[in-house]
Amino acid sequence: MSQNGKLMPKLDQQSTKLLNLTVLQRIDPFIEEILITAAHVTFYEFNIDLSQWSRKDVEGSLFVVKRNTQPRFQFVVMNRRNTDNLVENLLGDFEFEVQVPYLLYRNASQEVNGIWFYNARECEEVANLFSRYKEGYRN
């Protein structure tokens, strides 16, 4: 219960998910459900002209969410490095590929980004969810 002399609340998985949903809804009131979470990710951007990756100022917890308006599916990163959270739409022009523990994607602005997952299993789970929604969107 205590860590480094600090009292730490013990929350079950459902309580944690509800707390996270409440925080996300303060940012975007149209979020209705958290579909999957990755505890820690770091973002990289690809410079096409230089053919090299560089670290972006984005890292934190990643949430794939369902919204009750368009766009229906997004992922949100609650950024620990600054106050700018990252939000990307999952349908439409979103393209991705997986090279565990990285998920590489091109967004609607044609930016190429990489997400490094601390937990490789979470990378695979997020990629599987992205695939299911992309397939469902095409049909």
Coordinates of N, CA and C in Angstrom, one line a residue:
M1 N 0.8 -1.2 0.0 CA 0.0 0.0 0.0 C 0.9 1.3 0.0
S2 N 2.0 1.2 0.6 CA 2.9 2.4 0.6 C 4.1 2.2 -0.3
Q3 N 4.5 3.3 -0.9 CA 5.7 3.2 -1.8 C 6.5 4.5 -1.5
N4 N 7.7 4.3 -1.1 CA 8.6 5.4 -0.7 C 8.0 6.3 0.4
G5 N 7.2 5.7 1.3 CA 6.6 6.4 2.4 C 5.3 7.1 2.0
K6 N 4.9 7.0 0.7 CA 3.7 7.7 0.3 C 2.5 6.7 0.3
L7 N 1.4 7.2 0.6 CA 0.2 6.3 0.6 C -0.3 6.2 -0.8
M8 N -0.4 5.0 -1.4 CA -0.8 4.8 -2.7 C -2.2 4.1 -2.7
P9 N -3.1 4.7 -3.4 CA -4.5 4.0 -3.4 C -4.4 2.7 -4.3
K10 N -5.1 1.7 -3.8 CA -5.1 0.5 -4.5 C -6.4 0.4 -5.4
L11 N -6.3 0.6 -6.7 CA -7.5 0.6 -7.5 C -7.5 -0.7 -8.4
D12 N -8.7 -1.2 -8.5 CA -8.8 -2.4 -9.4 C -8.8 -1.9 -10.8
Q13 N -8.8 -2.8 -11.8 CA -8.7 -2.5 -13.2 C -9.9 -1.6 -13.6
Q14 N -11.1 -2.0 -13.2 CA -12.3 -1.3 -13.6 C -12.3 0.2 -13.1
S15 N -11.9 0.3 -11.8 CA -11.8 1.7 -11.2 C -10.8 2.5 -12.0
T16 N -9.6 1.9 -12.3 CA -8.6 2.7 -13.1 C -9.1 3.1 -14.4
K17 N -9.8 2.2 -15.1 CA -10.4 2.5 -16.4 C -11.4 3.6 -16.3
L18 N -12.3 3.6 -15.3 CA -13.3 4.6 -15.1 C -12.6 6.0 -14.8
L19 N -11.6 6.0 -14.0 CA -10.8 7.2 -13.7 C -10.2 7.7 -15.0
N20 N -9.6 6.9 -15.8 CA -8.9 7.3 -17.0 C -10.0 7.9 -18.0
L21 N -11.2 7.2 -18.1 CA -12.2 7.7 -18.9 C -12.7 9.1 -18.5
T22 N -12.8 9.3 -17.2 CA -13.2 10.6 -16.7 C -12.2 11.7 -17.1
V23 N -10.9 11.4 -17.0 CA -9.8 12.4 -17.4 C -9.9 12.6 -18.9
L24 N -10.1 11.6 -19.7 CA -10.2 11.7 -21.2 C -11.4 12.6 -21.6
Q25 N -12.5 12.4 -20.9 CA -13.7 13.1 -21.2 C -13.6 14.6 -20.9
R26 N -12.7 15.0 -20.0 CA -12.4 16.4 -19.7 C -11.8 17.0 -20.9
I27 N -11.0 16.2 -21.7 CA -10.3 16.7 -22.9 C -11.3 16.7 -24.1
D28 N -12.0 15.6 -24.2 CA -13.0 15.4 -25.3 C -14.3 14.8 -24.7
P29 N -15.3 15.6 -24.5 CA -16.5 15.0 -23.9 C -17.3 14.0 -24.8
F30 N -16.8 13.8 -26.1 CA -17.5 12.9 -27.0 C -16.9 11.5 -26.8
I31 N -15.8 11.3 -26.0 CA -15.3 10.0 -25.8 C -16.3 9.2 -24.9
E32 N -16.7 8.0 -25.4 CA -17.6 7.2 -24.6 C -17.1 5.9 -24.1
E33 N -15.9 5.5 -24.6 CA -15.4 4.2 -24.2 C -13.9 4.1 -24.5
I34 N -13.1 3.5 -23.5 CA -11.7 3.2 -23.8 C -11.7 1.8 -24.2
L35 N -11.2 1.6 -25.5 CA -11.1 0.2 -26.0 C -9.9 -0.6 -25.6
I36 N -8.8 0.1 -25.5 CA -7.5 -0.5 -25.1 C -6.6 0.5 -24.6
T37 N -5.7 0.1 -23.7 CA -4.7 1.1 -23.2 C -3.3 0.5 -23.3
A38 N -2.3 1.3 -23.5 CA -0.9 0.9 -23.4 C -0.3 1.8 -22.3
A39 N 0.3 1.3 -21.4 CA 0.8 2.0 -20.2 C 1.9 3.1 -20.5
H40 N 2.8 2.7 -21.4 CA 3.8 3.7 -21.7 C 4.3 3.6 -23.2
V41 N 4.2 4.7 -23.9 CA 4.7 4.8 -25.3 C 5.6 6.1 -25.4
T42 N 6.4 6.0 -26.5 CA 7.2 7.2 -26.8 C 7.1 7.3 -28.3
F43 N 7.0 8.6 -28.8 CA 6.8 8.9 -30.2 C 8.0 9.4 -30.9
Y44 N 8.1 8.9 -32.2 CA 9.2 9.4 -33.1 C 8.6 9.8 -34.4
E45 N 9.3 10.8 -35.0 CA 8.8 11.2 -36.3 C 9.9 11.0 -37.4
F46 N 9.5 10.7 -38.6 CA 10.4 10.3 -39.7 C 10.5 11.5 -40.6
N47 N 11.8 12.0 -40.7 CA 12.1 13.1 -41.7 C 12.4 12.5 -43.0
I48 N 11.5 12.6 -44.0 CA 11.6 12.0 -45.3 C 12.8 12.5 -46.0
D49 N 13.1 13.8 -45.9 CA 14.2 14.4 -46.6 C 15.6 13.9 -46.2
L50 N 15.7 13.7 -44.8 CA 16.9 13.2 -44.3 C 17.0 11.7 -44.1
S51 N 15.8 11.1 -44.3 CA 15.6 9.6 -44.1 C 16.1 9.2 -42.7
Q52 N 15.6 9.9 -41.7 CA 16.0 9.6 -40.3 C 14.9 9.9 -39.3
W53 N 14.9 9.1 -38.2 CA 14.0 9.2 -37.2 C 14.5 10.2 -36.1
S54 N 13.6 10.9 -35.5 CA 13.9 11.7 -34.3 C 12.8 11.7 -33.3
R55 N 13.2 11.8 -32.1 CA 12.2 11.6 -31.0 C 11.4 12.9 -30.9
K56 N 10.0 12.7 -30.8 CA 9.1 13.8 -30.6 C 9.0 14.1 -29.1
D57 N 8.4 15.2 -28.8 CA 8.2 15.5 -27.4 C 6.9 15.0 -26.9
V58 N 6.6 13.7 -27.1 CA 5.4 13.0 -26.8 C 5.7 11.6 -26.2
E59 N 5.3 11.5 -24.9 CA 5.4 10.1 -24.3 C 4.4 10.1 -23.2
G60 N 3.9 8.9 -22.9 CA 2.9 8.7 -21.9 C 2.0 7.5 -22.1
S61 N 0.8 7.5 -21.6 CA -0.1 6.4 -21.7 C -0.9 6.6 -23.0
L62 N -1.1 5.6 -23.8 CA -1.9 5.6 -25.0 C -3.3 4.9 -24.8
F63 N -4.3 5.6 -25.2 CA -5.7 5.1 -25.1 C -6.3 5.1 -26.5
V64 N -6.8 3.9 -26.9 CA -7.6 3.9 -28.1 C -9.1 4.0 -27.6
V65 N -9.7 5.0 -28.2 CA -11.1 5.4 -27.7 C -12.1 5.3 -28.8
K66 N -13.4 5.1 -28.3 CA -14.5 5.2 -29.2 C -15.3 6.4 -28.8
R67 N -15.7 7.2 -29.8 CA -16.4 8.5 -29.6 C -17.9 8.3 -30.1
N68 N -18.8 9.2 -29.6 CA -20.2 9.1 -30.0 C -20.5 10.1 -31.1
T69 N -19.4 10.5 -31.8 CA -19.6 11.4 -33.0 C -18.4 11.1 -33.9
Q70 N -18.4 11.7 -35.1 CA -17.3 11.5 -36.0 C -16.1 12.4 -35.6
P71 N -14.9 11.9 -35.7 CA -14.5 10.6 -36.1 C -14.7 9.6 -34.9
R72 N -15.2 8.4 -35.2 CA -15.7 7.5 -34.2 C -14.5 6.9 -33.4
F73 N -13.4 6.7 -34.0 CA -12.2 6.0 -33.3 C -11.0 6.9 -33.4
Q74 N -10.3 7.0 -32.3 CA -9.1 7.8 -32.2 C -8.1 7.1 -31.2
F75 N -6.9 7.5 -31.3 CA -6.0 7.2 -30.1 C -5.5 8.5 -29.6
V76 N -5.4 8.5 -28.2 CA -5.0 9.7 -27.5 C -3.8 9.3 -26.6
V77 N -2.8 10.1 -26.6 CA -1.7 9.9 -25.7 C -1.7 11.1 -24.7
M78 N -1.8 10.7 -23.4 CA -1.8 11.7 -22.3 C -0.3 12.0 -22.1
N79 N 0.2 13.1 -22.7 CA 1.6 13.4 -22.8 C 2.1 13.8 -21.4
R80 N 3.2 13.1 -21.0 CA 3.8 13.4 -19.7 C 5.0 14.4 -19.9
R81 N 5.3 14.7 -21.1 CA 6.4 15.6 -21.4 C 6.0 17.1 -21.5
N82 N 4.8 17.3 -21.8 CA 4.2 18.7 -21.8 C 2.7 18.6 -21.8
T83 N 2.1 19.8 -22.0 CA 0.6 19.8 -21.9 C -0.1 19.5 -23.2
D84 N 0.6 19.3 -24.2 CA 0.0 19.0 -25.5 C -0.2 17.5 -25.7
N85 N -1.4 17.0 -25.5 CA -1.7 15.6 -25.8 C -1.8 15.3 -27.2
L86 N -1.5 14.1 -27.7 CA -1.5 13.8 -29.1 C -2.8 13.0 -29.4
V87 N -3.5 13.4 -30.4 CA -4.7 12.8 -30.8 C -4.7 12.5 -32.3
E88 N -4.9 11.2 -32.7 CA -5.0 10.8 -34.1 C -6.3 10.1 -34.4
N89 N -6.8 10.4 -35.6 CA -8.0 9.6 -36.0 C -7.6 8.3 -36.6
L90 N -8.4 7.2 -36.4 CA -8.0 5.9 -36.8 C -8.5 5.5 -38.1
L91 N -9.5 6.2 -38.6 CA -10.1 5.7 -39.9 C -9.8 6.7 -41.0
G92 N -10.2 6.4 -42.2 CA -9.9 7.3 -43.3 C -8.5 7.1 -43.8
D93 N -7.7 8.1 -43.7 CA -6.3 8.1 -44.3 C -5.3 7.4 -43.5
F94 N -5.7 6.9 -42.3 CA -4.7 6.3 -41.4 C -4.1 5.0 -41.9
E95 N -2.8 4.9 -42.1 CA -2.2 3.7 -42.5 C -1.1 3.3 -41.5
F96 N -0.9 2.0 -41.2 CA 0.1 1.6 -40.2 C 0.7 0.3 -40.6
E97 N 1.9 0.0 -40.0 CA 2.5 -1.3 -40.0 C 3.2 -1.5 -38.7
V98 N 3.4 -2.8 -38.4 CA 4.0 -3.2 -37.1 C 5.3 -3.8 -37.2
Q99 N 6.3 -3.3 -36.4 CA 7.6 -3.9 -36.3 C 7.9 -3.9 -34.8
V100 N 7.3 -4.9 -34.1 CA 7.3 -4.9 -32.6 C 8.7 -4.7 -32.1
P101 N 8.9 -3.7 -31.1 CA 7.9 -3.0 -30.3 C 7.5 -1.7 -30.9
Y102 N 7.6 -1.5 -32.2 CA 7.2 -0.3 -32.9 C 5.9 -0.4 -33.7
L103 N 5.1 0.6 -33.7 CA 4.0 0.7 -34.6 C 4.2 1.9 -35.4
L104 N 4.4 1.8 -36.7 CA 4.7 2.9 -37.6 C 3.4 3.3 -38.3
Y105 N 3.1 4.6 -38.4 CA 1.9 5.0 -39.1 C 2.1 6.3 -39.9
R106 N 1.2 6.4 -40.9 CA 1.1 7.7 -41.6 C -0.3 8.2 -41.4
N107 N -0.4 9.5 -40.9 CA -1.7 10.1 -40.6 C -2.3 10.8 -41.8
A108 N -3.4 11.5 -41.6 CA -4.1 12.2 -42.7 C -3.3 13.3 -43.2
S109 N -2.4 13.9 -42.4 CA -1.5 15.0 -42.8 C -0.2 14.4 -43.5
Q110 N -0.2 13.1 -43.8 CA 0.9 12.4 -44.4 C 2.2 12.4 -43.6
E111 N 2.1 12.7 -42.3 CA 3.3 12.6 -41.5 C 3.5 11.1 -41.1
V112 N 4.8 10.7 -41.1 CA 5.2 9.4 -40.8 C 5.7 9.4 -39.4
N113 N 5.1 8.6 -38.5 CA 5.4 8.6 -37.1 C 5.6 7.2 -36.6
G114 N 6.4 7.0 -35.6 CA 6.6 5.7 -35.0 C 6.2 5.8 -33.5
I115 N 5.6 4.7 -33.0 CA 5.2 4.6 -31.6 C 6.1 3.5 -31.0
W116 N 6.9 3.8 -30.0 CA 7.6 2.7 -29.3 C 6.9 2.3 -28.1
F117 N 6.6 1.0 -27.9 CA 5.8 0.5 -26.8 C 6.8 -0.1 -25.8
Y118 N 6.7 0.3 -24.5 CA 7.6 -0.3 -23.5 C 7.2 -1.7 -23.4
N119 N 6.0 -2.1 -23.5 CA 5.5 -3.5 -23.4 C 5.2 -4.0 -24.8
A120 N 6.0 -4.9 -25.3 CA 5.8 -5.4 -26.7 C 4.4 -6.1 -26.9
R121 N 3.9 -6.7 -25.9 CA 2.5 -7.3 -26.0 C 1.5 -6.3 -26.2
E122 N 1.6 -5.1 -25.6 CA 0.7 -4.0 -25.8 C 0.7 -3.5 -27.2
C123 N 1.9 -3.5 -27.8 CA 2.1 -3.1 -29.2 C 1.3 -4.0 -30.1
E124 N 1.4 -5.3 -29.9 CA 0.7 -6.3 -30.7 C -0.8 -6.2 -30.5
E125 N -1.3 -6.0 -29.3 CA -2.7 -5.8 -29.0 C -3.3 -4.6 -29.6
V126 N -2.6 -3.5 -29.6 CA -3.0 -2.2 -30.2 C -3.1 -2.4 -31.7
A127 N -2.1 -3.0 -32.3 CA -2.0 -3.3 -33.8 C -3.2 -4.2 -34.2
N128 N -3.5 -5.2 -33.4 CA -4.6 -6.1 -33.7 C -5.9 -5.3 -33.7
L129 N -6.1 -4.5 -32.7 CA -7.3 -3.6 -32.7 C -7.4 -2.7 -33.9
F130 N -6.3 -2.0 -34.2 CA -6.3 -1.1 -35.4 C -6.7 -1.9 -36.6
S131 N -6.1 -3.1 -36.8 CA -6.5 -4.0 -38.0 C -7.9 -4.3 -38.0
R132 N -8.5 -4.6 -36.9 CA -10.0 -5.0 -36.9 C -10.8 -3.8 -37.3
Y133 N -10.4 -2.6 -36.8 CA -11.2 -1.4 -37.1 C -11.0 -0.9 -38.5
K134 N -9.8 -1.1 -39.1 CA -9.6 -0.7 -40.5 C -10.3 -1.7 -41.4
E135 N -10.3 -3.0 -41.1 CA -11.1 -3.9 -41.9 C -12.6 -3.6 -41.8
G136 N -13.1 -3.4 -40.7 CA -14.5 -3.1 -40.5 C -14.9 -1.8 -41.2
Y137 N -14.0 -0.8 -41.3 CA -14.3 0.4 -42.0 C -14.3 0.2 -43.5
R138 N -13.5 -0.7 -44.0 CA -13.5 -0.9 -45.5 C -14.7 -1.6 -45.9
N139 N -15.3 -2.5 -45.1 CA -16.4 -3.3 -45.5 C -17.7 -2.6 -45.4

